[in-house]
PDB file of C-alpha atoms in Angstrom:
ATOM      1  CA  MET A  25       9.864 -14.587 -13.043  1.00  0.00           C
ATOM      2  CA  SER A  26      10.140 -12.442  -9.901  1.00  0.00           C
ATOM      3  CA  ARG A  27      10.425  -8.657 -10.035  1.00  0.00           C
ATOM      4  CA  THR A  28      12.079  -6.308  -7.559  1.00  0.00           C
ATOM      5  CA  VAL A  29      10.616  -3.678  -5.217  1.00  0.00           C
ATOM      6  CA  PHE A  30      12.556  -1.336  -2.935  1.00  0.00           C
ATOM      7  CA  ILE A  31      10.683  -0.183   0.178  1.00  0.00           C
ATOM      8  CA  THR A  32      12.183   2.439   2.473  1.00  0.00           C
ATOM      9  CA  GLY A  33      11.458   2.141   6.178  1.00  0.00           C
ATOM     10  CA  ALA A  34      10.548  -1.506   5.675  1.00  0.00           C
ATOM     11  CA  ASN A  35      11.829  -2.860   8.969  1.00  0.00           C
ATOM     12  CA  LYS A  36       8.557  -2.071  10.790  1.00  0.00           C
ATOM     13  CA  GLY A  37       5.001  -0.811  10.497  1.00  0.00           C
ATOM     14  CA  ILE A  38       3.406  -0.216   7.112  1.00  0.00           C
ATOM     15  CA  GLY A  39       6.717  -0.753   5.305  1.00  0.00           C
ATOM     16  CA  PHE A  40       7.277  -4.175   6.856  1.00  0.00           C
ATOM     17  CA  ALA A  41       3.693  -5.266   6.174  1.00  0.00           C
ATOM     18  CA  THR A  42       3.924  -4.022   2.572  1.00  0.00           C
ATOM     19  CA  ALA A  43       7.175  -5.934   2.097  1.00  0.00           C
ATOM     20  CA  LYS A  44       5.504  -9.103   3.353  1.00  0.00           C
ATOM     21  CA  GLU A  45       2.555  -8.609   1.020  1.00  0.00           C
ATOM     22  CA  MET A  46       4.819  -7.976  -1.992  1.00  0.00           C
ATOM     23  CA  LEU A  47       6.807 -11.135  -1.210  1.00  0.00           C
ATOM     24  CA  LYS A  48       3.543 -13.078  -1.216  1.00  0.00           C
ATOM     25  CA  ASN A  49       2.989 -11.699  -4.705  1.00  0.00           C
ATOM     26  CA  ASN A  50       6.321 -13.116  -5.925  1.00  0.00           C
ATOM     27  CA  PHE A  51       8.380  -9.938  -5.783  1.00  0.00           C
ATOM     28  CA  LYS A  52      11.948  -9.788  -4.577  1.00  0.00           C
ATOM     29  CA  VAL A  53      12.044  -7.153  -1.836  1.00  0.00           C
ATOM     30  CA  ILE A  54      14.843  -4.785  -0.902  1.00  0.00           C
ATOM     31  CA  VAL A  55      14.250  -3.728   2.685  1.00  0.00           C
ATOM     32  CA  GLY A  56      15.428  -0.176   3.276  1.00  0.00           C
ATOM     33  CA  ALA A  57      16.332   0.415   6.925  1.00  0.00           C
ATOM     34  CA  ARG A  58      18.373   2.990   8.808  1.00  0.00           C
ATOM     35  CA  ASP A  59      19.270   0.688  11.712  1.00  0.00           C
ATOM     36  CA  GLU A  60      21.287  -2.384  10.695  1.00  0.00           C
ATOM     37  CA  SER A  61      20.187  -4.566  13.624  1.00  0.00           C
ATOM     38  CA  ARG A  62      16.483  -3.847  13.074  1.00  0.00           C
ATOM     39  CA  GLY A  63      16.951  -4.281   9.359  1.00  0.00           C
ATOM     40  CA  LYS A  64      18.525  -7.706   9.798  1.00  0.00           C
ATOM     41  CA  ASN A  65      15.741  -8.792  12.123  1.00  0.00           C
ATOM     42  CA  ALA A  66      13.160  -7.706   9.565  1.00  0.00           C
ATOM     43  CA  VAL A  67      14.951  -9.533   6.754  1.00  0.00           C
ATOM     44  CA  ASN A  68      15.138 -12.713   8.835  1.00  0.00           C
ATOM     45  CA  GLU A  69      11.404 -12.562   9.503  1.00  0.00           C
ATOM     46  CA  LEU A  70      10.470 -11.662   5.920  1.00  0.00           C
ATOM     47  CA  SER A  71      12.662 -14.378   4.408  1.00  0.00           C
ATOM     48  CA  LYS A  72       9.932 -16.859   5.386  1.00  0.00           C
ATOM     49  CA  PHE A  73       7.849 -15.379   2.578  1.00  0.00           C
ATOM     50  CA  GLY A  74      10.361 -15.012  -0.253  1.00  0.00           C
ATOM     51  CA  GLU A  75      13.610 -13.508  -1.502  1.00  0.00           C
ATOM     52  CA  VAL A  76      14.571 -10.454   0.530  1.00  0.00           C
ATOM     53  CA  PHE A  77      17.645  -8.225   0.770  1.00  0.00           C
ATOM     54  CA  LEU A  78      18.762  -5.529   3.207  1.00  0.00           C
ATOM     55  CA  GLN A  79      19.794  -2.038   2.112  1.00  0.00           C
ATOM     56  CA  ILE A  80      20.988   0.283   4.851  1.00  0.00           C
ATOM     57  CA  ILE A  81      19.738   3.780   4.054  1.00  0.00           C
ATOM     58  CA  ASP A  82      19.237   6.934   6.079  1.00  0.00           C
ATOM     59  CA  VAL A  83      16.796   9.028   4.064  1.00  0.00           C
ATOM     60  CA  SER A  84      17.768  12.131   6.053  1.00  0.00           C
ATOM     61  CA  ASP A  85      21.336  11.884   4.727  1.00  0.00           C
ATOM     62  CA  LEU A  86      22.048  12.669   1.056  1.00  0.00           C
ATOM     63  CA  LYS A  87      25.340  10.746   1.101  1.00  0.00           C
ATOM     64  CA  SER A  88      23.563   7.660   2.437  1.00  0.00           C
ATOM     65  CA  ILE A  89      20.899   7.992  -0.260  1.00  0.00           C
ATOM     66  CA  ASP A  90      23.539   8.302  -2.979  1.00  0.00           C
ATOM     67  CA  ALA A  91      25.430   5.233  -1.735  1.00  0.00           C
ATOM     68  CA  SER A  92      22.232   3.205  -1.429  1.00  0.00           C
ATOM     69  CA  ALA A  93      21.039   4.151  -4.903  1.00  0.00           C
ATOM     70  CA  GLU A  94      24.424   3.255  -6.361  1.00  0.00           C
ATOM     71  CA  ASN A  95      24.302  -0.185  -4.736  1.00  0.00           C
ATOM     72  CA  ILE A  96      20.737  -0.852  -5.875  1.00  0.00           C
ATOM     73  CA  LEU A  97      21.443   0.213  -9.455  1.00  0.00           C
ATOM     74  CA  LYS A  98      24.546  -1.996  -9.511  1.00  0.00           C
ATOM     75  CA  ASN A  99      22.834  -5.109  -8.139  1.00  0.00           C
ATOM     76  CA  PHE A 100      19.145  -4.789  -9.035  1.00  0.00           C
ATOM     77  CA  GLY A 101      18.819  -3.737 -12.641  1.00  0.00           C
ATOM     78  CA  ASP A 102      15.331  -5.267 -12.629  1.00  0.00           C
ATOM     79  CA  LEU A 103      14.029  -2.754 -10.058  1.00  0.00           C
ATOM     80  CA  GLU A 104      10.406  -2.101 -10.968  1.00  0.00           C
ATOM     81  CA  ILE A 105       8.754  -0.570  -7.899  1.00  0.00           C
ATOM     82  CA  LEU A 106       9.944   2.072  -5.441  1.00  0.00           C
ATOM     83  CA  VAL A 107       7.886   2.627  -2.297  1.00  0.00           C
ATOM     84  CA  ASN A 108       8.812   5.828  -0.454  1.00  0.00           C
ATOM     85  CA  ASN A 109       7.463   4.779   2.919  1.00  0.00           C
ATOM     86  CA  ALA A 110      10.116   5.915   5.431  1.00  0.00           C
ATOM     87  CA  GLY A 111       8.934   8.840   7.477  1.00  0.00           C
ATOM     88  CA  ILE A 112       9.003  10.601  10.812  1.00  0.00           C
ATOM     89  CA  SER A 113       6.116  12.483  12.337  1.00  0.00           C
ATOM     90  CA  GLY A 114       7.520  15.069  14.687  1.00  0.00           C
ATOM     91  CA  GLU A 115       5.321  15.859  17.674  1.00  0.00           C
ATOM     92  CA  PHE A 116       1.675  15.059  16.953  1.00  0.00           C
ATOM     93  CA  PHE A 117       0.084  17.277  19.574  1.00  0.00           C
ATOM     94  CA  LYS A 118       2.200  20.431  19.587  1.00  0.00           C
ATOM     95  CA  THR A 119       0.656  23.720  18.542  1.00  0.00           C
ATOM     96  CA  ALA A 120       2.153  24.804  15.222  1.00  0.00           C
ATOM     97  CA  TRP A 121       4.140  27.755  16.564  1.00  0.00           C
ATOM     98  CA  GLU A 122       5.664  25.697  19.355  1.00  0.00           C
ATOM     99  CA  PHE A 123       7.900  23.849  16.884  1.00  0.00           C
ATOM    100  CA  SER A 124      11.489  24.921  16.430  1.00  0.00           C
ATOM    101  CA  ALA A 125      12.789  25.519  12.919  1.00  0.00           C
ATOM    102  CA  GLN A 126      15.197  22.603  13.361  1.00  0.00           C
ATOM    103  CA  GLU A 127      12.358  20.213  14.212  1.00  0.00           C
ATOM    104  CA  LEU A 128      10.606  21.184  10.993  1.00  0.00           C
ATOM    105  CA  ILE A 129      13.818  20.820   8.969  1.00  0.00           C
ATOM    106  CA  ASP A 130      14.387  17.308  10.371  1.00  0.00           C
ATOM    107  CA  VAL A 131      10.890  16.100   9.455  1.00  0.00           C
ATOM    108  CA  TYR A 132      10.959  17.849   6.064  1.00  0.00           C
ATOM    109  CA  MET A 133      14.319  16.274   5.237  1.00  0.00           C
ATOM    110  CA  VAL A 134      13.048  12.720   5.757  1.00  0.00           C
ATOM    111  CA  ASN A 135       9.518  12.994   4.427  1.00  0.00           C
ATOM    112  CA  PHE A 136      10.144  15.181   1.389  1.00  0.00           C
ATOM    113  CA  ILE A 137      13.802  15.722   0.458  1.00  0.00           C
ATOM    114  CA  GLY A 138      14.733  12.094   1.117  1.00  0.00           C
ATOM    115  CA  ALA A 139      11.855  10.825  -1.007  1.00  0.00           C
ATOM    116  CA  PHE A 140      12.722  13.328  -3.742  1.00  0.00           C
ATOM    117  CA  GLU A 141      16.382  12.339  -3.838  1.00  0.00           C
ATOM    118  CA  ILE A 142      15.910   8.562  -3.923  1.00  0.00           C
ATOM    119  CA  THR A 143      13.185   8.938  -6.567  1.00  0.00           C
ATOM    120  CA  LYS A 144      15.443  11.076  -8.734  1.00  0.00           C
ATOM    121  CA  LYS A 145      18.348   8.636  -8.438  1.00  0.00           C
ATOM    122  CA  LEU A 146      16.287   5.547  -9.315  1.00  0.00           C
ATOM    123  CA  LEU A 147      13.993   7.139 -11.912  1.00  0.00           C
ATOM    124  CA  PRO A 148      15.943   6.082 -15.067  1.00  0.00           C
ATOM    125  CA  THR A 149      15.967   2.412 -14.048  1.00  0.00           C
ATOM    126  CA  LEU A 150      12.321   2.499 -13.006  1.00  0.00           C
ATOM    127  CA  GLU A 151      11.422   3.993 -16.378  1.00  0.00           C
ATOM    128  CA  LYS A 152      13.471   1.389 -18.218  1.00  0.00           C
ATOM    129  CA  ASN A 153      11.482  -1.308 -16.410  1.00  0.00           C
ATOM    130  CA  HIS A 154       8.092   0.414 -16.939  1.00  0.00           C
ATOM    131  CA  GLY A 155       7.854   0.787 -13.177  1.00  0.00           C
ATOM    132  CA  ARG A 156       5.920   2.618 -10.500  1.00  0.00           C
ATOM    133  CA  ILE A 157       6.911   5.052  -7.759  1.00  0.00           C
ATOM    134  CA  ILE A 158       4.636   4.859  -4.723  1.00  0.00           C
ATOM    135  CA  ASN A 159       4.657   7.585  -2.078  1.00  0.00           C
ATOM    136  CA  ILE A 160       2.921   7.028   1.255  1.00  0.00           C
ATOM    137  CA  THR A 161       1.276  10.342   2.100  1.00  0.00           C
ATOM    138  CA  MET A 162      -1.658  11.957   3.918  1.00  0.00           C
ATOM    139  CA  PRO A 163      -4.225  14.775   3.717  1.00  0.00           C
ATOM    140  CA  VAL A 164      -2.690  18.118   4.636  1.00  0.00           C
ATOM    141  CA  LYS A 165      -5.760  20.103   5.699  1.00  0.00           C
ATOM    142  CA  ALA A 166      -6.051  20.563   9.463  1.00  0.00           C
ATOM    143  CA  ILE A 167      -9.150  19.091  11.082  1.00  0.00           C
ATOM    144  CA  LYS A 168     -10.297  19.282  14.699  1.00  0.00           C
ATOM    145  CA  THR A 169      -9.232  15.765  15.643  1.00  0.00           C
ATOM    146  CA  PHE A 170      -5.944  15.575  13.695  1.00  0.00           C
ATOM    147  CA  HIS A 171      -3.583  18.333  12.605  1.00  0.00           C
ATOM    148  CA  PRO A 172       0.060  17.377  13.287  1.00  0.00           C
ATOM    149  CA  PHE A 173       1.798  20.474  11.961  1.00  0.00           C
ATOM    150  CA  ALA A 174       5.302  19.175  11.183  1.00  0.00           C
ATOM    151  CA  TYR A 175       3.996  15.969   9.621  1.00  0.00           C
ATOM    152  CA  GLN A 176       1.458  17.724   7.414  1.00  0.00           C
ATOM    153  CA  ALA A 177       3.930  20.466   6.513  1.00  0.00           C
ATOM    154  CA  SER A 178       6.353  17.812   5.230  1.00  0.00           C
ATOM    155  CA  LYS A 179       3.735  15.810   3.336  1.00  0.00           C
ATOM    156  CA  SER A 180       2.378  18.866   1.524  1.00  0.00           C
ATOM    157  CA  PRO A 181       5.501  19.244  -0.680  1.00  0.00           C
ATOM    158  CA  LEU A 182       5.515  15.477  -1.207  1.00  0.00           C
ATOM    159  CA  ASN A 183       2.012  15.819  -2.650  1.00  0.00           C
ATOM    160  CA  VAL A 184       3.301  18.605  -4.901  1.00  0.00           C
ATOM    161  CA  LEU A 185       6.131  16.291  -5.986  1.00  0.00           C
ATOM    162  CA  ILE A 186       3.623  13.595  -6.979  1.00  0.00           C
ATOM    163  CA  ASP A 187       1.563  16.080  -8.971  1.00  0.00           C
ATOM    164  CA  ASN A 188       4.533  17.801 -10.608  1.00  0.00           C
ATOM    165  CA  PHE A 189       6.511  14.657 -11.429  1.00  0.00           C
ATOM    166  CA  GLY A 190       3.312  13.075 -12.745  1.00  0.00           C
ATOM    167  CA  PHE A 191       2.687  16.067 -15.000  1.00  0.00           C
ATOM    168  CA  GLU A 192       6.228  16.005 -16.393  1.00  0.00           C
ATOM    169  CA  ILE A 193       6.155  12.214 -16.854  1.00  0.00           C
ATOM    170  CA  ALA A 194       2.967  12.536 -18.890  1.00  0.00           C
ATOM    171  CA  GLN A 195       4.343  15.502 -20.881  1.00  0.00           C
ATOM    172  CA  LYS A 196       7.467  13.570 -21.772  1.00  0.00           C
ATOM    173  CA  ASN A 197       5.536  10.333 -22.415  1.00  0.00           C
ATOM    174  CA  MET A 198       7.802   8.421 -20.026  1.00  0.00           C
ATOM    175  CA  SER A 199       7.242   4.726 -19.272  1.00  0.00           C
ATOM    176  CA  VAL A 200       6.871   5.129 -15.529  1.00  0.00           C
ATOM    177  CA  GLU A 201       4.151   6.214 -13.090  1.00  0.00           C
ATOM    178  CA  ILE A 202       4.269   8.140  -9.840  1.00  0.00           C
ATOM    179  CA  ILE A 203       1.437   7.692  -7.354  1.00  0.00           C
ATOM    180  CA  GLY A 204       0.537   8.849  -3.861  1.00  0.00           C
ATOM    181  CA  ILE A 205      -1.325   6.567  -1.475  1.00  0.00           C
ATOM    182  CA  MET A 206      -3.053   7.820   1.661  1.00  0.00           C
ATOM    183  CA  PRO A 207      -3.388   4.729   3.892  1.00  0.00           C
ATOM    184  CA  GLY A 208      -5.744   6.318   6.410  1.00  0.00           C
ATOM    185  CA  ILE A 209      -5.139   5.973  10.131  1.00  0.00           C
ATOM    186  CA  VAL A 210      -2.822   3.026  10.724  1.00  0.00           C
ATOM    187  CA  SER A 211      -1.762   1.832  14.175  1.00  0.00           C
ATOM    188  CA  THR A 212       2.057   2.102  14.234  1.00  0.00           C
ATOM    189  CA  ASP A 213       4.740   3.405  16.563  1.00  0.00           C
ATOM    190  CA  LEU A 214       4.536   6.693  14.648  1.00  0.00           C
ATOM    191  CA  ASN A 215       1.280   7.393  16.511  1.00  0.00           C
ATOM    192  CA  ASN A 216       1.995   5.304  19.641  1.00  0.00           C
ATOM    193  CA  HIS A 217      -0.125   2.441  18.255  1.00  0.00           C
ATOM    194  CA  ILE A 218      -3.372   4.345  18.311  1.00  0.00           C
ATOM    195  CA  GLN A 219      -6.540   2.259  18.643  1.00  0.00           C
ATOM    196  CA  GLY A 220     -10.135   3.008  17.771  1.00  0.00           C
ATOM    197  CA  GLU A 221     -12.839   2.965  15.153  1.00  0.00           C
ATOM    198  CA  ASN A 222     -11.646   3.204  11.538  1.00  0.00           C
ATOM    199  CA  VAL A 223      -8.026   2.476  12.506  1.00  0.00           C
ATOM    200  CA  PHE A 224      -6.244  -0.030  10.257  1.00  0.00           C
ATOM    201  CA  THR A 225      -3.597  -2.524  11.300  1.00  0.00           C
ATOM    202  CA  PRO A 226      -0.405  -2.405   9.191  1.00  0.00           C
ATOM    203  CA  ASP A 227      -1.391  -5.712   7.548  1.00  0.00           C
ATOM    204  CA  GLU A 228      -4.842  -4.400   6.617  1.00  0.00           C
ATOM    205  CA  SER A 229      -3.316  -1.238   5.206  1.00  0.00           C
ATOM    206  CA  ALA A 230      -0.612  -3.118   3.296  1.00  0.00           C
ATOM    207  CA  LYS A 231      -3.141  -5.329   1.524  1.00  0.00           C
ATOM    208  CA  LYS A 232      -4.893  -2.236   0.175  1.00  0.00           C
ATOM    209  CA  ILE A 233      -1.616  -0.539  -0.740  1.00  0.00           C
ATOM    210  CA  VAL A 234      -0.451  -3.585  -2.680  1.00  0.00           C
ATOM    211  CA  GLU A 235      -3.799  -3.769  -4.489  1.00  0.00           C
ATOM    212  CA  VAL A 236      -3.011  -0.312  -5.869  1.00  0.00           C
ATOM    213  CA  ILE A 237       0.621  -1.148  -6.622  1.00  0.00           C
ATOM    214  CA  LEU A 238      -0.395  -4.184  -8.664  1.00  0.00           C
ATOM    215  CA  ASP A 239      -3.473  -2.588 -10.256  1.00  0.00           C
ATOM    216  CA  LYS A 240      -2.833  -2.136 -13.975  1.00  0.00           C
ATOM    217  CA  THR A 241      -4.863   1.088 -14.055  1.00  0.00           C
ATOM    218  CA  ASN A 242      -2.778   4.164 -14.892  1.00  0.00           C
ATOM    219  CA  TYR A 243      -2.840   6.371 -11.781  1.00  0.00           C
ATOM    220  CA  ASN A 244       0.069   8.600 -12.778  1.00  0.00           C
ATOM    221  CA  GLY A 245       0.104  11.827 -10.783  1.00  0.00           C
ATOM    222  CA  GLN A 246      -2.856  10.836  -8.627  1.00  0.00           C
ATOM    223  CA  ILE A 247      -3.131  10.560  -4.849  1.00  0.00           C
ATOM    224  CA  ILE A 248      -5.353   7.653  -3.878  1.00  0.00           C
ATOM    225  CA  ASP A 249      -7.282   7.547  -0.616  1.00  0.00           C
ATOM    226  CA  ILE A 250      -7.365   3.922   0.559  1.00  0.00           C
ATOM    227  CA  GLU A 251     -10.437   4.561   2.709  1.00  0.00           C
ATOM    228  CA  LYS A 252     -12.434   5.508  -0.386  1.00  0.00           C
ATOM    229  CA  ARG A 253     -11.561   2.395  -2.400  1.00  0.00           C
TER     230      ARG A 253
END
């Protein structure tokens, strides 16, 4: 019997590749996409691999999140996996103090508040189905070769969310897990399709992400570095 996964930002990049990999593992996939045309194109392509549905969602808009969650809860009571993948990077190569406050708010809203809100809305159903919440995240310490300020500043509270939700889930003995996955450097349009040594393709990354998703080990509250697996 198939199970259901909802993946935000699944019309391209890591999200699309993860959707494809989950379909190959007999999951029904709800493709979360902000743009209807791109979402439909993704669904058409993914339908070659299994049962797939489109959910229009703008994770920067609380009303859109509420409407999307309501639709999913109404039509997919078997929802078992949520993958918070949708994200924006902001400028990668700006010095930290060159950002405007509004730029930081925009990135923070998508990468943290949006993930928080959709997780909160779907949490009761995910618990009922003994599910998993997967958050695509990254290291937040600046290094010489990579320190995108807005992106890291928005992923830092997401990492706190994973830790804090995981702690509360364990304290309350809830039948659900929350996990962070750091996919490493993946060539997507987020980074202008960067190339080089130790850079994953979306398909390579998705295979490793899905290995974690389907692993029966309890990772609740942990952030897993794909490159170290």
